[in-house]
Structures are given as C-alpha cells and as structure tokens.
CSV table of C-alpha atoms in Angstrom, one decimal:
chain,number,residue,atom,x,y,z
A,1309,MET,CA,-45.0,-5.6,-58.4
A,1310,ASN,CA,-45.9,-3.6,-55.2
A,1311,TYR,CA,-44.9,-0.1,-56.1
A,1312,GLY,CA,-45.7,1.2,-52.6
A,1313,LEU,CA,-43.2,-1.0,-50.9
A,1314,CYS,CA,-40.6,-0.3,-53.6
A,1315,SER,CA,-41.0,3.5,-53.1
A,1316,LEU,CA,-40.7,3.1,-49.4
A,1317,ALA,CA,-37.5,1.1,-49.7
A,1318,ILE,CA,-36.0,3.7,-52.1
A,1319,PHE,CA,-37.0,6.5,-49.6
A,1320,SER,CA,-35.4,4.6,-46.7
A,1321,THR,CA,-32.2,4.0,-48.7
A,1322,LEU,CA,-31.9,7.7,-49.6
A,1323,LEU,CA,-32.5,8.7,-45.9
A,1324,ARG,CA,-29.7,6.4,-44.7
A,1325,ALA,CA,-27.4,7.7,-47.4
A,1326,SER,CA,-28.1,11.3,-46.4
A,1327,ALA,CA,-27.4,10.6,-42.8
A,1328,PHE,CA,-24.2,8.8,-43.7
A,1329,SER,CA,-23.1,11.8,-45.8
A,1330,ARG,CA,-23.8,14.3,-43.1
A,1331,SER,CA,-21.9,12.1,-40.6
A,1332,SER,CA,-18.9,11.8,-42.9
A,1333,VAL,CA,-18.7,15.5,-43.5
A,1334,TRP,CA,-19.0,16.2,-39.7
A,1335,ARG,CA,-16.3,13.7,-38.8
A,1336,SER,CA,-13.9,15.0,-41.4
A,1337,SER,CA,-14.4,18.7,-40.5
A,1338,SER,CA,-11.7,20.9,-39.0
A,1339,VAL,CA,-13.3,20.6,-35.6
A,1340,ALA,CA,-12.5,16.9,-35.2
A,1341,SER,CA,-10.6,17.5,-32.0
A,1342,THR,CA,-13.5,19.3,-30.5
A,1343,TYR,CA,-15.8,16.5,-31.5
A,1344,ALA,CA,-13.4,14.0,-29.9
A,1345,SER,CA,-13.9,15.8,-26.6
A,1346,THR,CA,-17.6,16.4,-26.7
A,1347,SER,CA,-18.7,13.0,-28.1
A,1348,THR,CA,-17.4,11.2,-25.0
A,1349,SER,CA,-19.1,13.8,-22.8
A,1350,LEU,CA,-22.4,13.6,-24.7
A,1351,ASN,CA,-22.3,9.8,-24.3
A,1352,SER,CA,-21.0,10.0,-20.8
A,1353,VAL,CA,-18.0,7.8,-21.7
A,1354,PRO,CA,-14.8,8.8,-20.0
A,1355,SER,CA,-12.2,10.7,-22.0
A,1356,LEU,CA,-9.4,8.9,-20.0
A,1357,ILE,CA,-9.6,5.6,-18.3
A,1358,VAL,CA,-6.8,4.9,-15.8
A,1359,PHE,CA,-5.8,1.5,-14.3
A,1360,ASP,CA,-3.7,0.6,-11.4
A,1361,LEU,CA,-1.5,-2.5,-12.1
A,1362,ASP,CA,-0.8,-4.7,-9.1
A,1363,ASN,CA,-4.0,-6.7,-8.0
A,1364,THR,CA,-6.1,-4.6,-10.5
A,1365,LEU,CA,-5.0,-5.6,-14.0
A,1366,TRP,CA,-2.8,-8.4,-12.9
A,1367,THR,CA,-1.8,-10.6,-10.0
A,1368,PRO,CA,0.2,-11.1,-7.8
A,1369,GLU,CA,1.6,-7.8,-6.6
A,1370,LEU,CA,5.1,-7.5,-7.9
A,1371,TYR,CA,6.7,-7.0,-4.4
A,1372,GLN,CA,5.6,-10.6,-3.6
A,1373,LEU,CA,8.0,-12.1,-6.2
A,1374,ARG,CA,10.9,-11.9,-3.8
A,1375,LYS,CA,12.5,-15.2,-5.1
A,1376,LEU,CA,12.8,-13.7,-8.6
A,1377,ALA,CA,14.3,-10.5,-7.2
A,1378,ARG,CA,16.9,-12.5,-5.2
A,1379,ASN,CA,17.8,-14.4,-8.3
A,1380,ASN,CA,17.8,-11.3,-10.4
A,1381,GLN,CA,15.2,-12.7,-12.8
A,1382,LEU,CA,12.4,-11.0,-14.7
A,1383,PRO,CA,8.9,-12.2,-14.1
A,1384,VAL,CA,7.3,-14.0,-17.1
A,1385,ALA,CA,3.8,-12.9,-18.3
A,1386,HIS,CA,1.1,-15.6,-18.1
A,1387,LYS,CA,3.4,-17.6,-15.8
A,1388,ASP,CA,4.7,-15.6,-12.8
A,1389,VAL,CA,2.2,-12.8,-13.4
A,1390,LYS,CA,-1.3,-13.2,-14.9
A,1391,LEU,CA,-3.9,-10.8,-16.1
A,1392,PHE,CA,-7.3,-11.1,-14.5
A,1393,PRO,CA,-9.5,-12.8,-17.1
A,1394,ALA,CA,-12.1,-10.1,-17.1
A,1395,ALA,CA,-9.4,-7.4,-17.5
A,1396,LYS,CA,-8.0,-9.1,-20.6
A,1397,GLU,CA,-11.5,-9.5,-22.0
A,1398,MET,CA,-12.4,-5.9,-21.2
A,1399,ILE,CA,-9.3,-4.6,-23.0
A,1400,MET,CA,-10.1,-6.6,-26.2
A,1401,LYS,CA,-13.7,-5.3,-26.2
A,1402,MET,CA,-12.6,-1.7,-25.8
A,1403,LYS,CA,-10.1,-2.1,-28.7
A,1404,LYS,CA,-13.0,-3.1,-31.0
A,1405,ASP,CA,-15.8,-0.9,-29.6
A,1406,GLU,CA,-16.2,2.4,-31.6
A,1407,LYS,CA,-17.8,3.9,-28.5
A,1408,TYR,CA,-14.3,4.2,-27.1
A,1409,ALA,CA,-12.6,5.4,-30.3
A,1410,ASN,CA,-11.9,8.8,-28.7
A,1411,THR,CA,-11.2,7.5,-25.2
A,1412,LYS,CA,-7.5,7.5,-24.0
A,1413,PHE,CA,-6.1,4.8,-21.7
A,1414,ALA,CA,-3.4,5.0,-19.0
A,1415,VAL,CA,-1.9,3.1,-16.1
A,1416,ALA,CA,-0.8,4.7,-12.9
A,1417,SER,CA,1.2,2.5,-10.5
A,1418,ARG,CA,3.2,3.2,-7.3
A,1419,THR,CA,5.1,-0.1,-7.5
A,1420,LYS,CA,8.8,0.0,-6.7
A,1421,SER,CA,9.4,-2.6,-9.4
A,1422,VAL,CA,9.4,0.0,-12.1
A,1423,ASP,CA,11.5,-2.0,-14.7
A,1424,TRP,CA,9.4,-5.2,-14.1
A,1425,ALA,CA,6.2,-3.3,-14.6
A,1426,HIS,CA,7.3,-1.8,-17.9
A,1427,ASP,CA,8.6,-5.2,-19.1
A,1428,LEU,CA,5.4,-6.9,-18.2
A,1429,LEU,CA,3.3,-4.3,-20.1
A,1430,ASN,CA,5.4,-5.2,-23.2
A,1431,GLN,CA,5.1,-9.0,-22.6
A,1432,PHE,CA,1.3,-8.6,-22.3
A,1433,GLU,CA,1.3,-6.5,-25.4
A,1434,LEU,CA,-0.5,-3.7,-23.5
A,1435,LYS,CA,2.0,-0.9,-24.2
A,1436,GLU,CA,0.7,-0.2,-27.7
A,1437,TRP,CA,-2.8,0.1,-26.3
A,1438,LEU,CA,-1.8,2.7,-23.7
A,1439,ASP,CA,-1.6,6.4,-24.3
A,1440,TYR,CA,0.0,7.4,-21.0
A,1441,VAL,CA,2.1,5.4,-18.5
A,1442,GLU,CA,2.8,6.7,-15.0
A,1443,ILE,CA,4.9,4.2,-13.0
A,1444,PHE,CA,7.0,5.3,-10.1
A,1445,PRO,CA,6.8,5.1,-6.3
A,1446,GLY,CA,5.2,7.9,-4.4
A,1447,ASP,CA,1.9,9.6,-4.4
A,1448,LYS,CA,-1.0,8.7,-6.7
A,1449,LYS,CA,-2.1,12.3,-6.8
A,1450,LYS,CA,1.2,13.1,-8.6
A,1451,HIS,CA,0.4,10.5,-11.2
A,1452,PHE,CA,-2.9,12.1,-11.9
A,1453,ASN,CA,-1.5,15.7,-12.0
A,1454,ASN,CA,1.0,14.4,-14.6
A,1455,LEU,CA,-1.8,12.7,-16.6
A,1456,LYS,CA,-3.9,15.9,-16.6
A,1457,ARG,CA,-0.9,18.0,-17.7
A,1458,SER,CA,0.1,15.5,-20.4
A,1459,SER,CA,-3.4,14.8,-21.8
A,1460,GLY,CA,-5.2,18.1,-21.3
A,1461,ILE,CA,-8.1,16.1,-19.9
A,1462,ASP,CA,-9.9,17.4,-16.8
A,1463,PHE,CA,-10.2,15.1,-13.7
A,1464,GLU,CA,-14.0,14.8,-14.1
A,1465,GLU,CA,-13.5,13.3,-17.6
A,1466,MET,CA,-11.4,10.5,-16.1
A,1467,LEU,CA,-12.4,7.1,-14.6
A,1468,PHE,CA,-10.0,5.2,-12.3
A,1469,PHE,CA,-9.8,1.5,-11.2
A,1470,ASP,CA,-7.7,0.5,-8.1
A,1471,ASP,CA,-7.8,-2.3,-5.5
A,1472,ALA,CA,-6.7,-0.1,-2.6
A,1473,ARG,CA,-9.4,2.2,-1.3
A,1474,ASP,CA,-8.2,4.2,1.7
A,1475,GLY,CA,-5.7,4.2,4.6
A,1476,LYS,CA,-2.0,4.5,4.4
A,1477,PHE,CA,-1.7,2.6,1.1
A,1478,GLY,CA,-5.1,3.7,-0.3
A,1479,ASN,CA,-5.6,5.3,-3.7
A,1480,CYS,CA,-9.3,5.5,-4.4
A,1481,GLU,CA,-10.0,8.0,-1.7
A,1482,PRO,CA,-7.3,10.6,-2.4
A,1483,VAL,CA,-7.8,10.4,-6.2
A,1484,SER,CA,-11.6,10.7,-5.9
A,1485,ALA,CA,-11.0,13.9,-3.8
A,1486,MET,CA,-9.3,15.4,-6.8
A,1487,GLY,CA,-12.6,15.0,-8.8
A,1488,VAL,CA,-11.9,11.6,-10.5
A,1489,LEU,CA,-14.6,9.0,-10.3
A,1490,SER,CA,-12.8,6.0,-8.7
A,1491,VAL,CA,-13.8,2.4,-8.7
A,1492,HIS,CA,-12.7,0.2,-5.8
A,1493,CYS,CA,-12.0,-3.4,-7.0
A,1494,PRO,CA,-10.2,-5.1,-4.0
A,1495,ASN,CA,-10.0,-8.4,-5.9
A,1496,GLY,CA,-9.0,-6.9,-9.2
A,1497,ILE,CA,-11.0,-6.7,-12.3
A,1498,TYR,CA,-12.0,-10.4,-12.0
A,1499,GLU,CA,-15.4,-10.3,-13.6
A,1500,GLU,CA,-17.2,-8.3,-16.3
A,1501,SER,CA,-19.8,-6.9,-14.0
A,1502,ILE,CA,-17.1,-4.6,-12.4
A,1503,TRP,CA,-16.5,-2.9,-15.7
A,1504,VAL,CA,-20.1,-2.8,-16.8
A,1505,ASN,CA,-21.3,-1.3,-13.5
A,1506,ALA,CA,-18.4,1.3,-13.5
A,1507,MET,CA,-19.5,2.6,-16.9
A,1508,SER,CA,-23.1,2.8,-15.9
A,1509,GLN,CA,-22.2,4.6,-12.7
A,1510,TYR,CA,-20.0,7.0,-14.6
A,1511,LYS,CA,-22.9,8.0,-16.9
A,1512,GLU,CA,-25.0,8.8,-13.8
A,1513,TRP,CA,-22.2,10.6,-12.0
A,1514,TYR,CA,-21.3,12.7,-14.9
A,1515,ALA,CA,-24.5,14.7,-14.5
A,1516,HIS,CA,-23.3,16.2,-11.2
A,1517,LYS,CA,-19.6,15.3,-11.1
A,1518,THR,CA,-19.4,15.4,-7.3
A,1519,PRO,CA,-15.8,15.1,-6.0
A,1520,GLY,CA,-15.0,12.3,-3.6
A,1521,THR,CA,-17.3,9.7,-5.2
A,1522,ILE,CA,-16.2,6.1,-5.1
A,1523,VAL,CA,-17.9,3.1,-6.8
A,1524,GLU,CA,-17.6,0.4,-4.1
A,1525,TRP,CA,-16.7,-3.3,-4.6
A,1526,ASP,CA,-20.4,-4.3,-4.2
A,1527,GLY,CA,-21.6,-1.9,-6.9
A,1528,SER,CA,-22.9,0.8,-4.5
A,1529,VAL,CA,-21.7,4.4,-4.6
A,1530,THR,CA,-20.4,6.5,-1.7
A,1531,THR,CA,-19.4,10.1,-1.6
A,1532,MET,CA,-16.9,11.4,1.0
A,1533,LYS,CA,-17.7,14.4,3.1
A,1534,PRO,CA,-15.9,17.5,1.7
A,1535,THR,CA,-12.9,18.5,3.9
A,1536,ASP,CA,-13.5,21.6,6.0
A,1537,PRO,CA,-10.4,23.7,5.6
A,1538,ASN,CA,-11.0,25.1,9.1
A,1539,GLU,CA,-11.4,21.7,10.8
A,1540,ARG,CA,-8.8,21.1,13.4
A,1541,PHE,CA,-7.2,17.7,14.1
A,1542,ARG,CA,-5.2,16.4,17.0
A,1543,GLY,CA,-2.3,14.0,16.9
A,1544,ASN,CA,1.2,13.2,18.3
A,1545,VAL,CA,4.5,13.8,16.7
A,1546,GLN,CA,5.7,10.4,15.4
A,1547,PHE,CA,8.9,11.3,13.6
A,1548,ILE,CA,11.2,14.3,13.3
A,1549,ASN,CA,14.1,15.0,11.0
A,1550,ARG,CA,15.8,18.1,12.5
A,1551,GLU,CA,18.4,18.3,9.9
A,1552,LYS,CA,15.9,18.7,7.0
A,1553,ARG,CA,13.3,20.4,9.3
A,1554,PHE,CA,10.3,18.2,8.8
A,1555,GLY,CA,8.3,15.6,10.6
A,1556,PHE,CA,5.1,13.5,10.7
A,1557,ILE,CA,2.1,13.5,12.9
A,1558,GLN,CA,0.2,10.4,13.8
A,1559,TYR,CA,-3.5,11.1,14.1
A,1560,GLY,CA,-7.0,9.8,13.3
A,1561,GLY,CA,-8.1,6.1,13.3
A,1562,ARG,CA,-6.5,3.0,12.1
A,1563,GLY,CA,-5.2,3.2,8.5
A,1564,THR,CA,-4.9,7.0,8.5
A,1565,LYS,CA,-1.7,8.3,6.9
A,1566,ASP,CA,0.6,10.2,9.1
A,1567,MET,CA,0.5,13.9,8.3
A,1568,PHE,CA,3.6,15.7,7.1
A,1569,PHE,CA,4.6,19.0,8.6
A,1570,HIS,CA,7.5,21.5,8.1
A,1571,PHE,CA,9.2,23.4,10.8
A,1572,ASN,CA,8.2,26.7,9.1
A,1573,ASP,CA,4.6,25.9,10.1
A,1574,LEU,CA,5.4,25.5,13.8
A,1575,PRO,CA,4.7,28.4,16.3
A,1576,TYR,CA,7.6,30.8,16.3
A,1577,GLY,CA,10.2,30.0,19.0
A,1578,ASP,CA,8.5,26.7,20.1
A,1579,ASP,CA,10.6,23.5,20.4
A,1580,ILE,CA,9.0,20.2,19.5
A,1581,ASN,CA,9.8,16.6,20.3
A,1582,GLU,CA,8.6,13.2,19.3
A,1583,GLY,CA,5.5,12.3,21.3
A,1584,ASP,CA,4.3,16.0,21.6
A,1585,GLU,CA,0.6,16.5,21.1
A,1586,LEU,CA,-0.4,19.0,18.3
A,1587,SER,CA,-3.5,20.4,16.9
A,1588,PHE,CA,-3.6,21.5,13.2
A,1589,THR,CA,-5.5,22.0,10.0
A,1590,VAL,CA,-4.9,20.3,6.7
A,1591,VAL,CA,-3.9,22.2,3.5
A,1592,THR,CA,-2.6,21.1,0.1
A,1593,ALA,CA,1.1,21.9,-0.3
A,1594,ARG,CA,2.7,23.1,-3.5
A,1595,ASN,CA,3.7,19.5,-4.4
A,1596,GLY,CA,-0.1,18.5,-4.3
A,1597,LYS,CA,0.2,16.5,-1.1
A,1598,ASP,CA,-1.6,17.2,2.2
A,1599,ALA,CA,0.3,18.9,5.0
A,1600,ALA,CA,-0.3,20.2,8.5
A,1601,ALA,CA,-0.7,24.0,8.9
A,1602,ASN,CA,-1.8,26.4,11.7
A,1603,ILE,CA,-0.1,24.1,14.1
A,1604,GLU,CA,-0.5,24.6,17.9
A,1605,ILE,CA,1.5,22.6,20.5
A,1606,SER,CA,-0.7,21.2,23.3
A,1607,LYS,CA,0.5,20.7,26.8
A,1608,SER,CA,1.2,17.1,27.4
A,1609,ASP,CA,-0.6,15.4,30.3
A,1610,THR,CA,2.2,12.8,30.6
A,1611,ASP,CA,5.4,13.9,32.3
A,1612,ALA,CA,8.4,13.4,30.1
A,1613,SER,CA,10.0,11.4,32.9
A,1614,ASP,CA,7.3,8.8,32.4
A,1615,LEU,CA,8.3,8.1,28.8
A,1616,VAL,CA,11.1,6.1,27.3
A,1617,ASN,CA,12.4,6.6,23.8
A,1618,MET,CA,13.0,3.2,22.2
A,1619,HIS,CA,14.0,1.7,18.9
A,1620,VAL,CA,11.2,-0.2,17.2
A,1621,PHE,CA,11.1,-2.6,14.2
A,1622,SER,CA,8.0,-4.1,12.5
A,1623,MET,CA,7.1,-7.6,11.4
A,1624,ASN,CA,4.0,-9.0,9.9
A,1625,LEU,CA,1.9,-11.9,11.1
A,1626,PRO,CA,2.4,-14.8,11.6
A,1627,PHE,CA,6.1,-14.1,12.3
A,1628,VAL,CA,5.6,-11.3,14.8
A,1629,ALA,CA,3.6,-13.8,16.9
A,1630,LEU,CA,6.1,-16.6,16.3
A,1631,LEU,CA,8.9,-14.4,17.6
A,1632,SER,CA,6.8,-12.9,20.5
A,1633,ASN,CA,5.8,-16.4,21.6
A,1634,GLY,CA,9.5,-17.5,21.7
A,1635,TYR,CA,9.4,-20.0,18.9
A,1636,LYS,CA,11.3,-17.9,16.4
A,1637,THR,CA,14.7,-17.3,17.8
A,1638,LEU,CA,16.5,-16.0,14.7
A,1639,GLU,CA,15.4,-13.1,12.5
A,1640,THR,CA,16.9,-13.0,9.0
A,1641,ARG,CA,17.2,-10.1,6.6
A,1642,ASN,CA,19.0,-9.6,3.3
A,1643,GLY,CA,19.6,-6.0,4.3
A,1644,THR,CA,21.8,-4.6,7.1
A,1645,MET,CA,18.9,-3.4,9.4
A,1646,PHE,CA,20.3,-4.9,12.6
A,1647,VAL,CA,24.0,-4.6,11.7
A,1648,PRO,CA,24.6,-1.2,13.4
A,1649,TYR,CA,23.1,-2.4,16.8
A,1650,GLU,CA,25.3,-4.2,19.3
A,1651,ALA,CA,24.3,-7.4,21.1
A,1652,GLY,CA,22.2,-6.5,24.1
A,1653,THR,CA,20.3,-3.7,22.3
A,1654,LYS,CA,16.6,-3.8,23.3
A,1655,MET,CA,13.9,-2.9,20.8
A,1656,LEU,CA,10.1,-3.0,20.7
A,1657,LEU,CA,8.5,-5.4,18.3
A,1658,HIS,CA,5.7,-3.9,16.2
A,1659,ALA,CA,2.9,-5.9,14.5
A,1660,GLY,CA,2.6,-4.7,10.9
A,1661,GLN,CA,-0.7,-4.3,9.1
A,1662,ARG,CA,-0.3,-7.2,6.6
A,1663,ILE,CA,0.0,-11.0,6.7
A,1664,TYR,CA,3.3,-12.1,5.2
A,1665,PRO,CA,2.6,-14.1,2.0
A,1666,ASP,CA,4.8,-17.1,2.4
A,1667,GLY,CA,2.2,-19.6,1.2
A,1668,ASP,CA,2.1,-21.2,4.7
A,1669,ARG,CA,5.5,-22.7,4.2
A,1670,HIS,CA,6.3,-21.8,7.8
A,1671,ILE,CA,3.8,-24.5,8.9
A,1672,ASP,CA,5.7,-27.2,7.0
A,1673,VAL,CA,8.9,-26.0,8.8
A,1674,MET,CA,7.2,-26.1,12.2
A,1675,LYS,CA,5.7,-29.6,11.6
A,1676,SER,CA,9.1,-30.9,10.7
A,1677,GLY,CA,10.0,-30.2,14.4
A,1678,GLY,CA,7.1,-32.4,15.6
A,1679,LEU,CA,4.5,-29.7,16.4
A,1680,ASP,CA,0.9,-30.5,15.8
A,1681,ASP,CA,-1.8,-28.1,14.4
A,1682,ASP,CA,-3.0,-26.9,17.8
A,1683,GLU,CA,0.5,-26.0,19.0
A,1684,ILE,CA,1.2,-24.2,15.7
A,1685,LYS,CA,-2.1,-22.3,15.9
A,1686,ALA,CA,-1.2,-21.1,19.5
A,1687,LEU,CA,2.3,-20.0,18.5
A,1688,LYS,CA,0.9,-18.0,15.5
A,1689,SER,CA,-1.6,-16.1,17.7
A,1690,LEU,CA,-1.1,-12.9,19.7
A,1691,PRO,CA,-2.8,-12.5,23.1
A,1692,HIS,CA,-6.3,-11.0,23.3
A,1693,GLY,CA,-6.2,-7.3,22.7
A,1694,PHE,CA,-2.8,-7.4,20.9
A,1695,GLY,CA,-3.0,-6.9,17.2
A,1696,LYS,CA,-1.9,-5.2,14.0
A,1697,GLY,CA,-0.6,-1.6,14.2
A,1698,MET,CA,0.6,-2.1,17.8
A,1699,ALA,CA,3.9,-2.5,19.7
A,1700,VAL,CA,3.3,-5.9,21.3
A,1701,ALA,CA,6.6,-7.0,22.8
A,1702,ILE,CA,10.1,-6.1,23.8
A,1703,VAL,CA,13.1,-8.0,22.5
A,1704,GLU,CA,16.8,-8.1,23.3
A,1705,LEU,CA,19.0,-8.6,20.2
A,1706,GLY,CA,22.1,-10.9,20.2
A,1707,GLU,CA,24.8,-11.3,17.6
A,1708,THR,CA,24.1,-10.5,13.9
A,1709,PHE,CA,26.1,-12.7,11.4
A,1710,GLU,CA,26.1,-13.6,7.8
A,1711,THR,CA,25.1,-17.1,6.6
A,1712,THR,CA,25.5,-19.3,3.6
A,1713,LEU,CA,22.6,-21.0,1.8
A,1714,GLU,CA,23.9,-24.3,3.0
A,1715,GLU,CA,23.8,-23.1,6.6
A,1716,ARG,CA,20.3,-21.7,6.2
A,1717,CYS,CA,19.1,-25.1,4.8
A,1718,ASP,CA,20.1,-26.8,8.1
A,1719,PRO,CA,16.8,-28.1,9.6
A,1720,ASP,CA,17.6,-26.7,13.0
A,1721,PHE,CA,18.4,-23.3,11.5
A,1722,GLN,CA,15.1,-23.4,9.5
A,1723,ARG,CA,13.1,-24.1,12.6
A,1724,LYS,CA,14.7,-21.2,14.5
A,1725,VAL,CA,13.9,-18.9,11.6
A,1726,ALA,CA,10.5,-20.5,10.9
A,1727,ALA,CA,11.3,-20.5,7.1
A,1728,PHE,CA,13.0,-22.7,4.6
A,1729,GLY,CA,16.6,-21.8,3.8
A,1730,ALA,CA,15.8,-20.5,0.3
A,1731,ASP,CA,13.3,-18.1,1.8
A,1732,ALA,CA,15.5,-16.8,4.6
A,1733,GLY,CA,17.7,-13.7,4.5
A,1734,MET,CA,21.5,-13.9,4.4
A,1735,ARG,CA,22.0,-12.0,7.7
A,1736,ALA,CA,20.8,-13.6,10.9
A,1737,THR,CA,20.2,-11.8,14.2
A,1738,VAL,CA,19.9,-13.8,17.4
A,1739,ILE,CA,16.8,-13.0,19.6
A,1740,ARG,CA,18.3,-13.4,23.1
A,1741,ARG,CA,15.0,-12.9,24.9
A,1742,VAL,CA,11.5,-11.6,24.4
A,1743,GLU,CA,8.5,-10.7,26.5
A,1744,TYR,CA,5.1,-9.3,25.8
A,1745,LEU,CA,4.4,-5.7,26.9
A,1746,LYS,CA,2.1,-5.3,29.9
A,1747,ARG,CA,-0.4,-3.8,27.4
A,1748,PRO,CA,-0.2,-3.1,23.7
A,1749,VAL,CA,0.7,0.4,22.4
A,1750,LYS,CA,-0.6,1.8,19.2
A,1751,VAL,CA,2.3,2.9,17.1
A,1752,SER,CA,2.5,3.9,13.4
A,1753,GLY,CA,4.9,1.4,11.8
A,1754,ARG,CA,7.7,2.3,9.4
A,1755,GLY,CA,10.3,0.4,7.4
A,1756,GLY,CA,13.6,-0.4,9.1
A,1757,VAL,CA,14.3,0.6,12.6
A,1758,PHE,CA,12.5,3.7,13.9
A,1759,LYS,CA,12.0,5.3,17.3
A,1760,ALA,CA,9.0,6.0,19.5
A,1761,ASN,CA,8.2,7.4,22.9
A,1762,ILE,CA,6.5,4.8,25.0
A,1763,ASP,CA,5.0,5.0,28.5
A,1764,LYS,CA,7.4,3.2,30.9
A,1765,SER,CA,4.5,1.6,32.6
A,1766,VAL,CA,3.9,-0.8,29.7
A,1767,ILE,CA,7.5,-2.2,29.8
A,1768,PRO,CA,7.8,-5.5,31.7
A,1769,ASP,CA,9.6,-5.4,35.0
A,1770,GLY,CA,13.4,-5.6,34.8
A,1771,TRP,CA,13.9,-4.6,31.2
A,1772,LEU,CA,14.8,-1.0,31.9
A,1773,ASP,CA,17.1,-1.7,34.8
A,1774,ASP,CA,20.8,-0.8,34.3
A,1775,ASP,CA,21.9,-4.4,35.0
A,1776,ALA,CA,19.6,-5.7,32.2
A,1777,ASP,CA,21.7,-3.7,29.7
A,1778,SER,CA,24.7,-6.0,29.9
A,1779,ASP,CA,25.7,-7.8,26.8
A,1780,ASP,CA,25.0,-11.2,28.2
A,1781,GLY,CA,21.2,-10.4,28.7
A,1782,SER,CA,19.5,-13.4,30.3
A,1783,SER,CA,22.0,-15.8,29.0
A,1784,ASP,CA,23.7,-18.3,31.3
A,1785,LYS,CA,27.4,-17.8,30.6
A,1786,LYS,CA,28.2,-21.3,31.8
A,1787,THR,CA,25.7,-23.2,29.7
A,1788,GLY,CA,25.1,-20.7,26.9
A,1789,LYS,CA,21.4,-21.3,27.3
A,1790,VAL,CA,19.0,-18.5,26.6
A,1791,TYR,CA,16.0,-18.1,28.9
A,1792,TYR,CA,12.9,-16.7,27.2
A,1793,SER,CA,10.3,-14.7,29.0
A,1794,ALA,CA,7.6,-15.6,26.7
A,1795,THR,CA,4.9,-18.1,27.8
A,1796,PHE,CA,3.3,-20.8,25.7
C-alpha cells in the first residue's frame, strides 16, 4: 500500500470538509440577507434582471394581433405568441444555475394589452419565476422607479433588456440614463450570445457603473454624453391644452420625443401659440419625467399671416402612399375619428414612422384589380424627398358611413380600401380628392386628428380658396364622378 498517497487523500478530504463546514455556517448565519446582496456584487452578477416583453422575450408585439382584439379573443401561447428560443433557454438555465440564486427577475412593459400580457405570462409559466411585474402604458422610467422602491435594489445593480433603443418609443436610452446598464436587442433575445455578452459586459461595467451605458445589438458598448443642465434647446410649440395649462415642444432630430412644458414655466405675462419658437433647458419633474424649464419665447421670423392652422391625421406606409397617389379612395376605421368632421373638411395627411404590418395582403387586393408588380410598386411609393415623419399631402374628406362585413367583402370596396373586408374598419370615410403638398413639412405625428401650423406656401393652389370649401369639393354633381389631383 502507498501510505503517502493515502495520507494525501485523507488530508484533501479533510480540507474539503472544513471548507464545506465554513461555507455552511456562513450561509446559515444571521447576515444571510447581507450576503445575498454582496455575493452578486462580488461576482458582478446583477441583483435584478429586467426584461421588456414585446419583441424582447416574445414575438409578435401584442398590438399587432388586431384580429384577435376585434373578435375579443385571448392570444394563445406557442401559437399566436411565441417565446424567442434563446429567451426560453436562458430562463431554464438561470433557474438551475446557483450563480443566480440571489438574483431577482422582473418584467417591465409599456404595452396597452395589459390583460393579455398577464395571461401570456401565466400560459408560458413565467409568472412563478418572476419576482416583480410592471405592466402598464406610460413611461419606462416609472416602471424602474417602482422596481427600485419595491425591491430596495439600486439602479446600478440592475440589468435591462429591450428591443427599443431611443427616439419617441425608445427605452434603453432613458433607462440607462437612470444608471441601469441597458442591453439593446432589436430582434429580441434570439440567440444565446446576446445573453452571454450582456453578462460579460455587466461584469466590466460594474467596476465603474457609468450612467448612460448601452450594450448595443452588435456587442459593442456606447456611453451617452451626460446632459448639461444648463444646455439650452430650441423648438416649436407643437400642441397646447389651455384648459389644463400644458403643452409639448417639438425639437431635436428625427425620433426625439416632444418635450412637455407647463404654463407655470412660461415667462410671466407672455401668451403662447402653436408654432411659436421657444428656447429652454431640460429638468426632471416630480413625476420623474423630463420637462422644459427656463423657457424663453423667441420672435418668429414667419408672419402669422403666412401660416394656416390645419387638421392633420397620420397613416403608416404603404397606405399613406396608396391614398396620396389616388389609389385608396376609402379610409376605414373602427373608431369614430372622422365622424365629427363634415364632408368637405380638408386635412393634411401625415406619414407615420412605421410600416403597417398587414402581411402584404394589400398586394393581393391590388392584383385582384389587374395591377402588375411595377404599377403596385409605384402606387406604394412617395415622391423623392417625401417620407416618414412628414405631412405629405392634403385631402378633402367626403361622407363617413358605417358598413357591414358583407359590404366590406365586396371586391370593389376592398380595392377602394386596399384591404380585405375582414381587415377593414367598420366606419368608412370617402376621400373626395387628394394632392401632394408643394414640398413636405416635418410634423410630429400623434394619434387621432391633431392640429398644426403650416406655411401657406406649401399648400397646392386652389385648396385654400373660399370656393374650394363647398361640400361638393371637386365632384361633378351631374355625374357623381370624383376628380383626383394625384398623378400616377
């Protein structure tokens, strides 16, 4: 027998037993809660990992399931909504990995489909795995303030995954400014490398905890420049609610959120109107959101007599082009957006920032009328220089009327709407005539019908004349034929 090897084995066993004993005593001590906090820090593992839902953990985004909403049906997990494979795999690994034993998990979603989201979490059996759930429309920063208050975990101890980085609907940028390391995954958590890289980047970031840091989709890291509280911005008043004494300022580049302001922050005694130019600084209001402060009203270079205040409504591509090019002569909605407006009302048509996800079914409708691919492509395109985020055309509305599903399924009706009957809204509004503006005008879009001040020089000739305001528009009363100003 080799007594040297035997003695070495006994010594090794005793050493392991001693280490296990010390570990067991430590873990069962009265400072277990302190250990739970410090162990994640020592290992640079987040104390709280937060996930967005739509297009981050699952796909599609819930607002796209319009047919289910119309039929008052709940989406079914694994059928209507599916988890990204890597997201599901990641969840299973974290459940089993002792490294995350002291890590809490949460979701933070701004979806308007609140009940659906909660039901899907139950269907996917994720609710039992989550420690905190924040699902309500609004501001992501409010979600995180709630999470900090509920968990007692500081922002620098959190890690956040979201598909929307910046701009009006962005989440990574504002959350990272709070001190949370944010991971931008525009295609969702579709592969394991997203998760692995995020954990590696968190470990490095935790050494300095610089606010405004974002792990980009390609694995790189960017840090936003800290906001100078004395920096002044310039913009134009986009919207005013005089009754509630607040408004919004459009400023910055494409994708920048309009800035909220309250009348209390306006210069004493000064009146303000939509279109006025302002300079201001940005502060954090009591509700945690950004707001304009130290507001100064600039003198406008444009005479008010050169502006016209018009109603505006927004549509996404390709339908904004189909209407502007004269193909789409009916606009349908389930809501009552156009009901208050008489026939003959003129409105500006605004191109939204997104592409409407109809699965290209409009192409099938258009081909049913004998159009070929080249003709369809031309009708779906805006002129050079016209694009998203701009007022592109002026339209004159006709009659608004309710329809039945049977009427909406008529082939002629479908071609006028550029949609199948089941996809069209129940209320149809006739588009009497339409014409492109002389040049596009950048306008911040909103839901429903809103108003904007527009330079009169961009309006096509004849549209602002008094005789063009008659209810019959450009219709020939004898024939009932509508003449469209659009060109093909």
